Coordinates of C-alpha atoms in Angstrom, one line a residue:
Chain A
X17 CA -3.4 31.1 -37.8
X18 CA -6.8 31.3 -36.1
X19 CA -7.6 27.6 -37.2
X20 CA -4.2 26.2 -35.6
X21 CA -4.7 28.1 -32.3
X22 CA -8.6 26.4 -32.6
X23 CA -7.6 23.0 -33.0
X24 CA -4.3 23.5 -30.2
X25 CA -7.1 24.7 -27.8
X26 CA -9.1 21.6 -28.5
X27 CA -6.3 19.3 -28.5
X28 CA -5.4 20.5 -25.4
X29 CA -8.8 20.2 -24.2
X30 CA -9.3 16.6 -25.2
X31 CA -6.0 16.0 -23.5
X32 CA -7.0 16.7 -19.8
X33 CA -7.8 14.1 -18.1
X34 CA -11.5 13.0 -17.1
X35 CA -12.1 11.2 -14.1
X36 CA -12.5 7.7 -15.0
X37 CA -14.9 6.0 -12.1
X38 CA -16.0 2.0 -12.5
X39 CA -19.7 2.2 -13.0
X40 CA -21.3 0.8 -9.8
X41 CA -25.0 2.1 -8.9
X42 CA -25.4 3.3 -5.6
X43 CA -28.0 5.1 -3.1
X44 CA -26.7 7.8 -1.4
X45 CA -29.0 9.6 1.8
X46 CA -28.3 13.0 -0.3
X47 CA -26.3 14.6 -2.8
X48 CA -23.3 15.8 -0.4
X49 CA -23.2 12.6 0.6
X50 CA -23.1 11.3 -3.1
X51 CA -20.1 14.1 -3.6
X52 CA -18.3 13.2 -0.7
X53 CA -18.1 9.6 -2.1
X54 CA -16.9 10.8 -5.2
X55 CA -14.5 12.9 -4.0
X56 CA -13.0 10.4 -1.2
X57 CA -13.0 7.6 -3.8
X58 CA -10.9 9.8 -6.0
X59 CA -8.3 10.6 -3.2
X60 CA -7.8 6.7 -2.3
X61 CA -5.2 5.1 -4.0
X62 CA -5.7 1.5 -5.1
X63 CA -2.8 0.2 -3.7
X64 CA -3.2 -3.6 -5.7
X65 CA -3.4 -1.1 -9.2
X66 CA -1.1 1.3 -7.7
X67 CA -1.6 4.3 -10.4
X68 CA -5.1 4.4 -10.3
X69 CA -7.3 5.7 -7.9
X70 CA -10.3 3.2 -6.0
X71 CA -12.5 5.3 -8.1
X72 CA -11.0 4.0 -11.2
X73 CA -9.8 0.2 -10.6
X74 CA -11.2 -2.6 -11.2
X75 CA -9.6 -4.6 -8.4
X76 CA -11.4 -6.4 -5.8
X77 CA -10.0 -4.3 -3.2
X78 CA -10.8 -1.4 -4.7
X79 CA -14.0 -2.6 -4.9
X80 CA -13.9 -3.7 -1.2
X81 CA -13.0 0.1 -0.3
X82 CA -15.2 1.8 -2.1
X83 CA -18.5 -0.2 -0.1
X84 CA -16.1 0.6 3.0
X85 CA -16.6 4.5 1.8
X86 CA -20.0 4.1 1.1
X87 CA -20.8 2.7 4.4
X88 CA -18.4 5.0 6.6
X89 CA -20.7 7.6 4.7
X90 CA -23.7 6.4 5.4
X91 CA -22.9 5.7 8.8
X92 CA -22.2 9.4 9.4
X93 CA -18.4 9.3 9.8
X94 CA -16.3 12.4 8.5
X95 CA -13.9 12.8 5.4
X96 CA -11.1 12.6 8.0
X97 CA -12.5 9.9 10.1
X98 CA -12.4 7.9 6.8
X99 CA -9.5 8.7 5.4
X100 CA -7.8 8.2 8.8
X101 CA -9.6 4.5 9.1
X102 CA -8.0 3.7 5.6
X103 CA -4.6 5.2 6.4
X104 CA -4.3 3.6 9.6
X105 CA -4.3 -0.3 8.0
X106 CA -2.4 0.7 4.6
X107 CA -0.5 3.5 5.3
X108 CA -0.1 7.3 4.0
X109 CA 0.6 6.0 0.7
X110 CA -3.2 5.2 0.5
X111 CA -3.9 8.5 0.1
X112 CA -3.1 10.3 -3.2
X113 CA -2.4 13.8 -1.4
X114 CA 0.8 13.0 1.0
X115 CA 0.5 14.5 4.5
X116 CA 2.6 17.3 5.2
X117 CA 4.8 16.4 7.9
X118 CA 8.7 16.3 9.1
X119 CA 8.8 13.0 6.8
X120 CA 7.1 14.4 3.8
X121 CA 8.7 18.0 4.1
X122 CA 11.1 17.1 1.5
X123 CA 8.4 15.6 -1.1
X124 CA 6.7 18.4 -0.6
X125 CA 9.5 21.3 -0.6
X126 CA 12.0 19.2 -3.6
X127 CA 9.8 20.9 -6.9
X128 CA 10.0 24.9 -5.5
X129 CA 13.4 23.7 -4.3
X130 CA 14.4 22.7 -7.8
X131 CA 13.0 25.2 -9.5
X132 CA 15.1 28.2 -7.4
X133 CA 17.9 25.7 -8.1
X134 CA 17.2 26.5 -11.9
X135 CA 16.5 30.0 -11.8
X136 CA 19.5 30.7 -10.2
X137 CA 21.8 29.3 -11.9
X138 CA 20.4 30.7 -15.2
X139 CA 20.4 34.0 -13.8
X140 CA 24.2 33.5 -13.1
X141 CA 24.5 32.0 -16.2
X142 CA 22.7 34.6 -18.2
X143 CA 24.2 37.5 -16.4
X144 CA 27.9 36.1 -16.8
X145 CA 26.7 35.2 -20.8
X146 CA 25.6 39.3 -20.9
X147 CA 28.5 40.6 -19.5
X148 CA 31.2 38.4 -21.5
X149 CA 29.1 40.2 -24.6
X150 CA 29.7 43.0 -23.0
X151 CA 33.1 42.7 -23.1
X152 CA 33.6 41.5 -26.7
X153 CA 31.8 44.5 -28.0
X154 CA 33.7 47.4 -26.8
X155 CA 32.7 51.1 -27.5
X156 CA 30.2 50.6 -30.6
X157 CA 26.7 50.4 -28.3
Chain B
X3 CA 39.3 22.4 -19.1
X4 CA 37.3 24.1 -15.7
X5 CA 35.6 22.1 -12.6
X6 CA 32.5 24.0 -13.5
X7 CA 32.6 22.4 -17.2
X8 CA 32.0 19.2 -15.7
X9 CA 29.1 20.8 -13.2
X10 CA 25.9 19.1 -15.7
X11 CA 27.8 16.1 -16.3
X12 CA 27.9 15.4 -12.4
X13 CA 24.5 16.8 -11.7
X14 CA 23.2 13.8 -14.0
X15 CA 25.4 11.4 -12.4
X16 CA 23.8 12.4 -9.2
X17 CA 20.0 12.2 -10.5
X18 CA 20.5 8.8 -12.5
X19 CA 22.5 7.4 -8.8
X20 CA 19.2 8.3 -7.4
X21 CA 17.0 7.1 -9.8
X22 CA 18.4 3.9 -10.5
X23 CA 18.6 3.4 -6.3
X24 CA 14.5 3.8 -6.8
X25 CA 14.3 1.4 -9.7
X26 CA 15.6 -1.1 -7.4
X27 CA 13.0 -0.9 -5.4
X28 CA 9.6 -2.9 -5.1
X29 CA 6.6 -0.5 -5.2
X30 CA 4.5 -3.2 -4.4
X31 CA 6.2 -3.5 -0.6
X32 CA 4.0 -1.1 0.6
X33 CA 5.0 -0.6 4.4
X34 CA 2.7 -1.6 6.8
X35 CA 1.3 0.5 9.4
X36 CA 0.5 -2.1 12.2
X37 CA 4.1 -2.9 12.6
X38 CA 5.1 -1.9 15.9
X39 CA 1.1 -1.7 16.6
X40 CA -1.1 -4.3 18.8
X41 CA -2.5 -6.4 16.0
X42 CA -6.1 -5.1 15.3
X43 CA -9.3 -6.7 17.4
X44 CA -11.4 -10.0 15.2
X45 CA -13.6 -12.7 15.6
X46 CA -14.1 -14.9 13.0
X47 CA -15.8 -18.1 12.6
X48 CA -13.2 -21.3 12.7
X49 CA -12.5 -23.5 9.2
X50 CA -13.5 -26.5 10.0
X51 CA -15.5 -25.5 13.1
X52 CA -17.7 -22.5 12.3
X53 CA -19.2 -22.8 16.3
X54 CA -16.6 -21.8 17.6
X55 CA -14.2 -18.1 17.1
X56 CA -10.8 -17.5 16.2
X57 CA -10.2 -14.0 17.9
X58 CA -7.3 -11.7 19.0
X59 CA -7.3 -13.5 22.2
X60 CA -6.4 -16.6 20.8
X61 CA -3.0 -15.1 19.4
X62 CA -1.6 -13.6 22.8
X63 CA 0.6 -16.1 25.0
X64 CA 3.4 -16.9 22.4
X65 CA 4.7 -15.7 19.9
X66 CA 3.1 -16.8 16.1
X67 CA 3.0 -16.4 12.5
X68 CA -0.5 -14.8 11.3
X69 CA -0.3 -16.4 7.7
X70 CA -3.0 -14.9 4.9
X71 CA -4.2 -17.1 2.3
X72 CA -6.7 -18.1 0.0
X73 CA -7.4 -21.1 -2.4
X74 CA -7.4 -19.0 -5.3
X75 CA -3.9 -17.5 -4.4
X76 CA -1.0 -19.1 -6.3
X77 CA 2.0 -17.7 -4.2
X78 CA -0.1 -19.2 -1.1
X79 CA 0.1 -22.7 -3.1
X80 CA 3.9 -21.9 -3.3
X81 CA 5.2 -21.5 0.5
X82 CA 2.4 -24.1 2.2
X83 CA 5.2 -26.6 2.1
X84 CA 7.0 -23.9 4.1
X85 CA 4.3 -23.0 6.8
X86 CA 3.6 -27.1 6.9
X87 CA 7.3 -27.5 7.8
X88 CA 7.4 -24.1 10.3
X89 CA 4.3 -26.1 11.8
X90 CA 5.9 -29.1 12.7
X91 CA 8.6 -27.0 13.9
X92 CA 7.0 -25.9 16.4
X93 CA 6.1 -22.6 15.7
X94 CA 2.2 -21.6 16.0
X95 CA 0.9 -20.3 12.5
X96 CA -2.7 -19.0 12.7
X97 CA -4.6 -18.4 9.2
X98 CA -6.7 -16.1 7.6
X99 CA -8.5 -17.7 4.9
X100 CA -9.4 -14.4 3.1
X101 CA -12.3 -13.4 0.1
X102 CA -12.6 -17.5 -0.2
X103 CA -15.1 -20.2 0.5
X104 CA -16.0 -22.5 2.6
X105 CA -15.6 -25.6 1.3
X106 CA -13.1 -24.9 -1.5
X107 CA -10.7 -23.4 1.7
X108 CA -11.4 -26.7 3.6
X109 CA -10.7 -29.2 0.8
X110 CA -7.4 -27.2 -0.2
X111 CA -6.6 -27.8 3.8
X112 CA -7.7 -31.5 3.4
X113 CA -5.3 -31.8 -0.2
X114 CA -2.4 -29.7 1.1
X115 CA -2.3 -30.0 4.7
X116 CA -3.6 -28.3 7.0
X117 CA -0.2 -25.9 9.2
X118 CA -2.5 -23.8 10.8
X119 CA -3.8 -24.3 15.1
X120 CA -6.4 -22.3 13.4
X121 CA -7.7 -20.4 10.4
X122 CA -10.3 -18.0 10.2
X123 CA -12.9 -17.8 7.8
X124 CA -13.1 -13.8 6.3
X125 CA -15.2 -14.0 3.3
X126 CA -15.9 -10.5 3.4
X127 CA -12.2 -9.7 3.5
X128 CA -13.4 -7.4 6.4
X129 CA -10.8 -8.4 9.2
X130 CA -8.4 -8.7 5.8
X131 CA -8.9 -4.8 5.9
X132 CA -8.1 -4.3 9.4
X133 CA -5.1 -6.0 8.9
X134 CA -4.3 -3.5 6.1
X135 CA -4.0 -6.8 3.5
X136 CA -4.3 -5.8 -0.4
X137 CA -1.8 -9.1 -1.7
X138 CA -1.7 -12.6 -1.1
X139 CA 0.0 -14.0 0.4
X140 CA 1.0 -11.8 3.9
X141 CA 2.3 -13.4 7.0
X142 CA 2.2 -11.3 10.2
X143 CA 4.9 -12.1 13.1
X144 CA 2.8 -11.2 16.0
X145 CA 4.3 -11.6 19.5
X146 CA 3.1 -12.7 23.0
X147 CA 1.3 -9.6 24.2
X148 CA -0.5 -9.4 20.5
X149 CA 1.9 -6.5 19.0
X150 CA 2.7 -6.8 15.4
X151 CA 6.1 -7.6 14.8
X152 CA 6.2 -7.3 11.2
X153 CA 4.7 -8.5 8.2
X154 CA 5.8 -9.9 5.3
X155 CA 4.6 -9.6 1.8
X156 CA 4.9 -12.2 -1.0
X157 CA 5.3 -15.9 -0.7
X158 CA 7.3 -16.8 1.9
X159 CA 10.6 -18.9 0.8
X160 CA 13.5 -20.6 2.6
X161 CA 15.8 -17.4 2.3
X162 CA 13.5 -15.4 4.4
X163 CA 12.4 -17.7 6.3
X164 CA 15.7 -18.9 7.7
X165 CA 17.1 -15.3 7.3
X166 CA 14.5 -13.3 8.6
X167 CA 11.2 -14.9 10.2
X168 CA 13.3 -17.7 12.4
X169 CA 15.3 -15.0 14.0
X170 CA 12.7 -12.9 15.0
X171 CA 10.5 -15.5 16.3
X172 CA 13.5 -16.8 18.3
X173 CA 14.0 -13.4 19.5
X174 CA 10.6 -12.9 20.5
X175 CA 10.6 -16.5 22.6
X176 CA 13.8 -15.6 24.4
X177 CA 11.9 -12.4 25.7
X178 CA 9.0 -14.2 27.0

């Protein structure tokens, strides 16, 4: 028993994803700088490959954003300056995380919607389920 | 048998309705920002005539069809014949020659003909990423005052063209 929970936990392990980033050498000013990279190239979708992230593709235009990054960084803009810049030519979509807004309320809100959806009707369902039992087993309990 | 019975059944009707209505649909038509926008700010050396610009300014005063191409784009290959005719039409096309080169972009021009008052020479792709480009070929409508009209991803082809881009441009020449 011990060995099968050790080998779920490393399955389960080896099954989370690791970032995947295309090798390309850089020079960053500092470290933050380096992890602010990293972490904006990770949240800009590559909208030729549009599963992966610019971080990941291979495309030109991944490639093209990622020395736009790089360069907003070094320039000294902000994470939202940046991610503004990008979303202003290609759109929200660019960005992995959806703004939250009248538009996207419904993205946002359908999950936890879905999921009250479910646990109310099983609750219903359970209780109407417990309650016909009830009825078939008269006095005995 | 009980409305309720049927209560999964039409549930899963309801999903797969929705579903297959997103199948339909082209992820790769991301929608453009710019439209309804003034067309971003560029100055780009000229094809053909690298002393002298192709800018923003050059676009205002009519309405015209901001075409992006390159020589290694094989939809681009596929509408020329389109923006060649639109061009003796009458109808001003401007070009972005995009992520190219020089002299590969001019002999395709030379081979092909050449539809464009203008083309602008964007090796970098920079001015491509203003415009928000990520698949050739895109054609911008743009009108008088320099606002983007809309944009259109994909080769263009006689359906859209006549359906769609035509139209539009008539619209915008009636306004002026």
């Amino acid at each position: 028993m011990r060995r099968a929970s050790c080998v779920a936990v490393l399955l389960l392990a080896a099954a989370l994803p690791a970032p995947a980033t295309v090798f390309e050498p850089r020079e960053f000013g500092d470290a933050h700088r380096h992890e602010r990279y990293l972490d904006l190239i990770e949240e800009l979708r590559c909208l030729v490959c549009q599963n992966q992230s610019i971080a990941e593709s291979d495309a030109d235009l991944a490639a093209d954003l990622r020395e736009r990054v790089f360069e907003m960084i070094e320039q000294g803009e902000s994470d939202e300056d940046i991610l503004a810049y990008m979303t202003a030519r290609y759109g929200a979509f660019v960005r992995y995380q959806p703004p939250f807004n009248a538009h996207t309320a419904l993205l946002w809100g359908a999950p936890a919607f879905f999921a009250l959806f479910a646990f109310t009707v099983l609750f219903f369902a359970i209780r109407r389920r417990r309650a016909a039992a009830g009825e078939r087993a008269p006095a005995g309990e | 048998m009980r409305v309720r019975h049927f209560t999964p059944l039409l549930l899963f009707a309801g999903l797969a309705a929705l579903l297959a209505a997103g199948l339909g649909l082209d992820p790769r038509l991301v929608s453009s920002p710019l439209v309804g926008r003034p067309a971003p700010e560029f100055s780009l050396p000229r094809l053909g005539n690298p002393a002298e610009r192709l800018e923003r300014s050059d676009l205002l005063g009519r309405a015209s069809l901001f075409n992006v191409w390159a020589t290694w784009c094989a939809g681009c290959r596929e509408e020329h014949p389109l923006l060649v005719d639109l061009s003796r039409r009458g109808i001003a096309v401007y070009g972005l020659n995009y992520k190219d080169q020089y002299r590969p972009a001019l002999d395709w021009l030379q081979r092909f003909g050449d539809p464009y008052v203008a083309s602008g020479y964007d090796p970098e792709g920079r001015t491509g990423l203003d415009f928000g480009v990520y698949g050739l070929p895109e054609t911008f409508v743009i009108d008088a005052r320099g606002k983007v009209v809309d944009k259109h991803i994909g080769p263009l082809d006689p359906d859209i063209v006549e359906s769609r881009i035509l139209p539009l441009l008539r619209r915008l020449e009636a306004r002026e």
